Tab-separated table of C-alpha atoms in Angstrom:
chain	number	residue	atom	x	y	z
A	1	UNK	CA	0.000	0.000	0.000
A	2	UNK	CA	1.312	3.439	-0.978
A	3	UNK	CA	-0.262	6.836	-0.394
A	4	UNK	CA	0.176	8.998	-3.485
A	5	UNK	CA	-2.675	11.497	-3.301
A	6	UNK	CA	-3.779	13.486	-0.246
A	7	UNK	CA	-6.674	15.807	0.572
A	8	UNK	CA	-6.242	18.373	3.356
A	9	UNK	CA	-9.250	20.096	4.908
A	10	UNK	CA	-8.241	23.088	7.015
A	11	UNK	CA	-5.101	25.151	6.471
A	12	UNK	CA	-4.665	26.781	9.856
A	13	UNK	CA	-1.410	26.203	11.696
A	14	UNK	CA	-1.573	22.383	11.719
A	15	UNK	CA	-3.007	22.050	8.223
A	16	UNK	CA	-0.553	24.522	6.723
A	17	UNK	CA	2.432	22.667	8.182
A	18	UNK	CA	1.244	19.266	6.937
A	19	UNK	CA	0.105	20.552	3.533
A	20	UNK	CA	3.412	22.365	3.040
A	21	UNK	CA	5.543	19.301	3.684
A	22	UNK	CA	3.281	16.965	1.713
A	23	UNK	CA	3.132	19.358	-1.247
A	24	UNK	CA	6.917	19.557	-1.393
A	25	UNK	CA	7.183	15.757	-1.390
A	26	UNK	CA	4.189	14.623	-3.470
A	27	UNK	CA	3.890	17.656	-5.758
A	28	UNK	CA	1.225	20.344	-5.844
A	29	UNK	CA	-1.082	18.365	-8.133
A	30	UNK	CA	-1.237	15.478	-5.636
A	31	UNK	CA	-2.205	17.479	-2.550
A	32	UNK	CA	-5.631	19.120	-2.707
A	33	UNK	CA	-6.523	21.687	-0.037
A	34	UNK	CA	-10.302	21.942	-0.020
A	35	UNK	CA	-11.826	25.400	0.330
A	36	UNK	CA	-15.179	26.702	-0.851
A	37	UNK	CA	-16.635	30.075	-1.735
A	38	UNK	CA	-15.249	33.194	-0.086
A	39	UNK	CA	-12.645	31.226	1.836
A	40	UNK	CA	-11.071	29.905	-1.373
A	41	UNK	CA	-11.079	33.393	-2.898
A	42	UNK	CA	-9.447	34.825	0.233
A	43	UNK	CA	-6.745	32.174	0.318
A	44	UNK	CA	-5.941	32.735	-3.334
A	45	UNK	CA	-5.977	36.523	-2.944
A	46	UNK	CA	-4.083	36.873	0.341
A	47	UNK	CA	-2.044	33.682	0.303
A	48	UNK	CA	-0.923	31.697	3.328
A	49	UNK	CA	2.490	32.449	4.776
A	50	UNK	CA	4.304	29.904	6.943
A	51	UNK	CA	7.316	31.391	8.722
A	52	UNK	CA	7.403	34.160	6.138
A	53	UNK	CA	7.273	31.828	3.117
A	54	UNK	CA	4.218	32.048	0.871
A	55	UNK	CA	2.807	28.572	0.354
A	56	UNK	CA	1.986	27.272	-3.105
A	57	UNK	CA	-1.091	25.249	-2.182
A	58	UNK	CA	-3.496	23.623	-4.623
A	59	UNK	CA	-6.863	25.031	-3.502
A	60	UNK	CA	-9.827	23.039	-4.818
A	61	UNK	CA	-13.551	23.471	-4.233
A	62	UNK	CA	-15.107	20.452	-2.565
A	63	UNK	CA	-17.439	19.861	-5.523
A	64	UNK	CA	-14.372	19.377	-7.729
A	65	UNK	CA	-12.388	17.228	-5.298
A	66	UNK	CA	-10.831	14.046	-6.626
A	67	UNK	CA	-10.743	10.742	-4.791
A	68	UNK	CA	-7.705	10.555	-2.508
A	69	UNK	CA	-5.686	7.867	-0.782
A	70	UNK	CA	-5.707	9.909	2.407
A	71	UNK	CA	-7.907	12.667	3.856
A	72	UNK	CA	-6.399	14.786	6.623
A	73	UNK	CA	-8.910	16.777	8.669
A	74	UNK	CA	-7.045	19.651	10.313
A	75	UNK	CA	-9.836	22.142	11.057
A	76	UNK	CA	-11.036	23.114	14.503
A	77	UNK	CA	-13.894	21.181	16.088
A	78	UNK	CA	-16.248	24.066	15.323
A	79	UNK	CA	-15.827	23.354	11.608
A	80	UNK	CA	-15.899	19.555	11.721
A	81	UNK	CA	-19.456	19.248	10.399
A	82	UNK	CA	-18.511	21.386	7.406
A	83	UNK	CA	-15.378	19.300	6.821
A	84	UNK	CA	-17.390	16.070	6.920
A	85	UNK	CA	-19.675	17.447	4.230
A	86	UNK	CA	-16.801	18.775	2.102
A	87	UNK	CA	-14.875	15.495	1.980
A	88	UNK	CA	-17.623	13.487	0.278
A	89	UNK	CA	-16.118	13.499	-3.229
A	90	UNK	CA	-12.586	12.912	-1.961
A	91	UNK	CA	-13.570	9.817	0.020
A	92	UNK	CA	-13.519	6.503	-1.830
A	93	UNK	CA	-13.834	2.892	-0.745
A	94	UNK	CA	-10.193	2.627	0.296
A	95	UNK	CA	-9.509	6.218	1.358
A	96	UNK	CA	-7.850	6.544	4.757
A	97	UNK	CA	-9.257	9.256	7.028
A	98	UNK	CA	-7.181	10.844	9.782
A	99	UNK	CA	-8.533	13.604	11.981
A	100	UNK	CA	-5.998	15.450	14.140
A	101	UNK	CA	-8.523	17.694	15.878
A	102	UNK	CA	-8.178	18.453	19.574
A	103	UNK	CA	-10.340	16.458	21.944
A	104	UNK	CA	-11.826	12.971	21.879
A	105	UNK	CA	-14.974	13.496	19.810
A	106	UNK	CA	-14.108	13.967	16.136
A	107	UNK	CA	-13.577	10.302	15.218
A	108	UNK	CA	-17.009	9.418	16.579
A	109	UNK	CA	-18.637	12.141	14.474
A	110	UNK	CA	-16.786	11.141	11.298
A	111	UNK	CA	-17.698	7.478	11.795
A	112	UNK	CA	-21.408	8.372	11.773
A	113	UNK	CA	-21.084	9.382	8.108
A	114	UNK	CA	-18.186	7.337	6.736
A	115	UNK	CA	-17.987	4.338	9.039
A	116	UNK	CA	-15.009	3.153	11.057
A	117	UNK	CA	-13.458	0.848	8.465
A	118	UNK	CA	-10.939	3.364	7.075
A	119	UNK	CA	-10.747	5.698	10.058
A	120	UNK	CA	-7.516	6.189	11.974
A	121	UNK	CA	-7.271	7.954	15.332
A	122	UNK	CA	-4.821	10.786	15.885
A	123	UNK	CA	-3.774	14.205	17.119
A	124	UNK	CA	-0.813	16.585	17.060
A	125	UNK	CA	1.522	17.402	19.936
A	126	UNK	CA	4.220	20.033	20.468
A	127	UNK	CA	3.186	22.289	17.583
A	128	UNK	CA	3.949	25.810	18.751
A	129	UNK	CA	2.574	28.589	16.578
A	130	UNK	CA	1.087	32.059	16.433
A	131	UNK	CA	-1.590	32.520	13.754
A	132	UNK	CA	-2.673	36.022	12.755
A	133	UNK	CA	-4.646	36.497	9.547
A	134	UNK	CA	-2.838	34.829	6.651
A	135	UNK	CA	0.458	34.619	8.554
A	136	UNK	CA	1.541	31.637	10.648
A	137	UNK	CA	4.733	31.738	12.688
A	138	UNK	CA	5.701	28.265	13.824
A	139	UNK	CA	8.672	27.598	16.111
A	140	UNK	CA	7.969	23.849	16.352
A	141	UNK	CA	6.165	21.910	13.615
A	142	UNK	CA	4.991	19.294	16.095
A	143	UNK	CA	4.499	15.547	15.918
A	144	UNK	CA	1.519	13.645	14.488
A	145	UNK	CA	0.481	10.814	16.799
A	146	UNK	CA	-1.780	8.223	15.187
A	147	UNK	CA	-2.899	4.618	15.171
A	148	UNK	CA	-5.716	2.171	14.613
A	149	UNK	CA	-8.701	2.114	16.958
A	150	UNK	CA	-7.613	-1.436	17.795
A	151	UNK	CA	-3.970	-0.331	18.275
A	152	UNK	CA	-2.869	-2.929	15.702
A	153	UNK	CA	0.237	-2.122	13.639
A	154	UNK	CA	-1.473	-2.571	10.275
A	155	UNK	CA	-0.302	-2.136	6.707
A	156	UNK	CA	-2.033	1.231	6.450
A	157	UNK	CA	-0.345	2.502	9.617
A	158	UNK	CA	2.949	1.495	8.018
A	159	UNK	CA	1.979	3.246	4.756
A	160	UNK	CA	1.107	6.493	6.517
A	161	UNK	CA	4.287	6.280	8.577
A	162	UNK	CA	6.286	5.906	5.362
A	163	UNK	CA	4.561	8.928	3.803
A	164	UNK	CA	5.244	11.103	6.840
A	165	UNK	CA	8.856	9.981	7.069
A	166	UNK	CA	9.518	10.749	3.390
A	167	UNK	CA	7.736	14.103	3.735
A	168	UNK	CA	9.729	15.159	6.781
A	169	UNK	CA	6.739	15.066	9.129
A	170	UNK	CA	7.493	13.899	12.660
A	171	UNK	CA	5.193	11.106	13.784
A	172	UNK	CA	4.631	8.531	16.487
A	173	UNK	CA	2.692	5.255	16.580
A	174	UNK	CA	1.916	4.635	20.278
A	175	UNK	CA	1.004	1.304	21.818
A	176	UNK	CA	-2.338	2.737	23.000
A	177	UNK	CA	-3.706	5.622	20.903
A	178	UNK	CA	-6.697	6.176	23.208
A	179	UNK	CA	-4.532	6.592	26.301
A	180	UNK	CA	-2.327	9.084	24.436
A	181	UNK	CA	-5.357	11.002	23.152
A	182	UNK	CA	-6.659	11.393	26.690
A	183	UNK	CA	-3.228	12.580	27.893
A	184	UNK	CA	-3.322	15.292	25.227
A	185	UNK	CA	-6.947	16.014	26.104
A	186	UNK	CA	-5.933	16.526	29.748
A	187	UNK	CA	-3.420	19.170	28.648
A	188	UNK	CA	-5.876	20.877	26.293
A	189	UNK	CA	-8.645	20.934	28.857
A	190	UNK	CA	-6.592	22.196	31.779
A	191	UNK	CA	-4.389	24.814	30.143
A	192	UNK	CA	-6.422	26.168	27.223
A	193	UNK	CA	-9.345	27.270	29.368
A	194	UNK	CA	-7.296	28.758	32.201
A	195	UNK	CA	-5.012	30.606	29.792
A	196	UNK	CA	-7.994	32.018	27.905
A	197	UNK	CA	-9.775	33.248	31.040
A	198	UNK	CA	-6.677	34.815	32.604
A	199	UNK	CA	-5.184	35.954	29.257
A	200	UNK	CA	-2.034	34.119	30.309
A	201	UNK	CA	0.765	32.941	27.989
A	202	UNK	CA	2.624	29.763	28.949
A	203	UNK	CA	4.818	31.702	31.361
A	204	UNK	CA	1.837	32.444	33.597
A	205	UNK	CA	1.776	28.847	34.793
A	206	UNK	CA	4.922	29.413	36.836
A	207	UNK	CA	2.721	31.013	39.511
A	208	UNK	CA	1.441	28.838	42.346
A	209	UNK	CA	-2.135	30.065	42.053
A	210	UNK	CA	-2.256	29.049	38.378
A	211	UNK	CA	-0.763	25.660	39.153
A	212	UNK	CA	-3.301	25.069	41.913
A	213	UNK	CA	-6.137	25.886	39.524
A	214	UNK	CA	-4.648	23.507	36.962
A	215	UNK	CA	-4.507	20.712	39.532
A	216	UNK	CA	-8.145	21.226	40.527
A	217	UNK	CA	-9.313	20.948	36.924
A	218	UNK	CA	-6.891	18.088	36.297
A	219	UNK	CA	-8.337	16.100	39.204
A	220	UNK	CA	-11.770	16.213	37.561
A	221	UNK	CA	-10.396	15.260	34.137
A	222	UNK	CA	-8.543	12.283	35.636
A	223	UNK	CA	-11.679	11.105	37.468
A	224	UNK	CA	-13.726	11.245	34.266
A	225	UNK	CA	-10.990	9.499	32.265
A	226	UNK	CA	-10.823	6.700	34.843
A	227	UNK	CA	-14.592	6.276	34.618
A	228	UNK	CA	-14.208	5.985	30.849
A	229	UNK	CA	-11.629	3.228	31.299
A	230	UNK	CA	-8.545	5.387	30.665
A	231	UNK	CA	-5.810	5.112	33.304
A	232	UNK	CA	-4.786	8.759	33.667
A	233	UNK	CA	-3.164	9.722	36.984
A	234	UNK	CA	-2.846	12.872	39.094
A	235	UNK	CA	0.909	12.829	38.416
A	236	UNK	CA	0.195	13.498	34.743
A	237	UNK	CA	-1.255	16.883	35.668
A	238	UNK	CA	1.924	17.741	37.580
A	239	UNK	CA	4.031	16.546	34.644
A	240	UNK	CA	1.971	18.748	32.320
A	241	UNK	CA	2.456	21.778	34.589
A	242	UNK	CA	6.216	21.176	34.552
A	243	UNK	CA	6.153	20.876	30.759
A	244	UNK	CA	4.164	24.092	30.428
A	245	UNK	CA	6.709	25.948	32.559
A	246	UNK	CA	9.461	24.924	30.137
A	247	UNK	CA	7.668	26.220	27.031
A	248	UNK	CA	8.448	29.616	25.558
A	249	UNK	CA	6.995	31.874	28.285
A	250	UNK	CA	5.535	34.173	25.644
A	251	UNK	CA	3.838	31.341	23.722
A	252	UNK	CA	0.058	31.149	23.733
A	253	UNK	CA	-2.509	28.379	23.718
A	254	UNK	CA	-4.857	28.184	20.748
A	255	UNK	CA	-7.828	29.174	22.914
A	256	UNK	CA	-6.075	32.282	24.176
A	257	UNK	CA	-5.337	33.261	20.572
A	258	UNK	CA	-9.006	32.700	19.707
A	259	UNK	CA	-10.173	34.867	22.601
A	260	UNK	CA	-7.774	37.673	21.714
A	261	UNK	CA	-8.907	37.581	18.085
A	262	UNK	CA	-12.607	37.569	19.013
A	263	UNK	CA	-13.126	34.090	17.562
A	264	UNK	CA	-15.359	31.371	18.962
A	265	UNK	CA	-13.212	28.967	20.993
A	266	UNK	CA	-13.233	25.180	21.347
A	267	UNK	CA	-14.266	25.512	25.000
A	268	UNK	CA	-17.341	23.322	24.557
A	269	UNK	CA	-15.166	20.490	23.214
A	270	UNK	CA	-12.791	20.673	26.185
A	271	UNK	CA	-14.390	21.413	29.545
A	272	UNK	CA	-17.819	21.028	27.973
A	273	UNK	CA	-16.980	17.402	27.204
A	274	UNK	CA	-15.689	16.821	30.739
A	275	UNK	CA	-18.827	18.357	32.248
A	276	UNK	CA	-21.080	16.123	30.118
A	277	UNK	CA	-19.127	12.944	30.849
A	278	UNK	CA	-18.949	13.786	34.559
A	279	UNK	CA	-22.722	14.088	34.629
A	280	UNK	CA	-23.018	10.767	32.795
A	281	UNK	CA	-20.842	9.030	35.399
A	282	UNK	CA	-22.291	10.994	38.353
A	283	UNK	CA	-18.880	12.498	39.150
A	284	UNK	CA	-18.765	15.971	40.744
A	285	UNK	CA	-17.014	18.436	38.409
A	286	UNK	CA	-17.667	21.922	39.840
A	287	UNK	CA	-14.481	23.521	38.509
A	288	UNK	CA	-15.024	22.198	34.979
A	289	UNK	CA	-18.634	23.361	34.950
A	290	UNK	CA	-17.810	26.800	36.347
A	291	UNK	CA	-14.872	27.451	34.008
A	292	UNK	CA	-16.838	26.163	31.006
A	293	UNK	CA	-19.633	28.615	31.777
A	294	UNK	CA	-17.176	31.446	32.437
A	295	UNK	CA	-15.597	31.083	28.992
A	296	UNK	CA	-18.994	30.800	27.331
A	297	UNK	CA	-20.144	33.947	29.133
A	298	UNK	CA	-16.986	35.777	28.110
A	299	UNK	CA	-17.682	34.900	24.483
A	300	UNK	CA	-21.324	35.909	24.610
A	301	UNK	CA	-20.793	39.327	26.193
A	302	UNK	CA	-18.449	40.352	23.381
A	303	UNK	CA	-21.554	40.817	21.234
A	304	UNK	CA	-23.497	42.988	23.696
């Protein structure tokens, strides 16, 4: 099995990095970046700049998409429904689908429309970027973590690994993709929301009060994960705090960047998910519920 043609949906920071490397390896004609209507016109007019270099992407309307060997979904959760609709023509019987969206929900939504047969599970770690308008500054291109739902090392996992290696994309095939997804979800849920509310870059988590807040949210995330059969531990929250303190102190979470830009955040897919699952398992989650509502309120009052 060899992957020769790729469709990318979403050219924000993650999508731009992957599309750039894949385009350079496979050739522009073999990497279609789907964009419809005004968005396609804007991309073609303004361009997309990655670390100051204008990208030569092949923008294609979804109605004109060709069947691909691989579809990469790199949007935000807010645009997943649109991405699912857009990928219809690109998805054939043997097309692999890999979503690298934050959270633990996107694969379940995709499977409702396209089944689980060709669906891989994945996410991106360590990508550090600032995205303003058409310009993306990326100090670390990150690592794509992916695998089968069953955690088997299949031929298609090997094929995607080979494509990423030849394209210069860092990747990892963990022994348990679900455990790793929840570890990333713990980080997203704890630090994105707190950074957005306090307008704090990574450096803000050096303060004891911020670390204590992180631990309180982390305790609820760990309890929910355990109820879902995922063996997260309290130590993982402490490890994540230590990691955050060693990031660029001026770096910003994606949710903080969304709040500063006046965009809708992924709050509902982070603490919103924890609040819903906590209710399902009858686990108290007062901090998650309060912080979820606080972010939602902050977003709503911008329009008053």
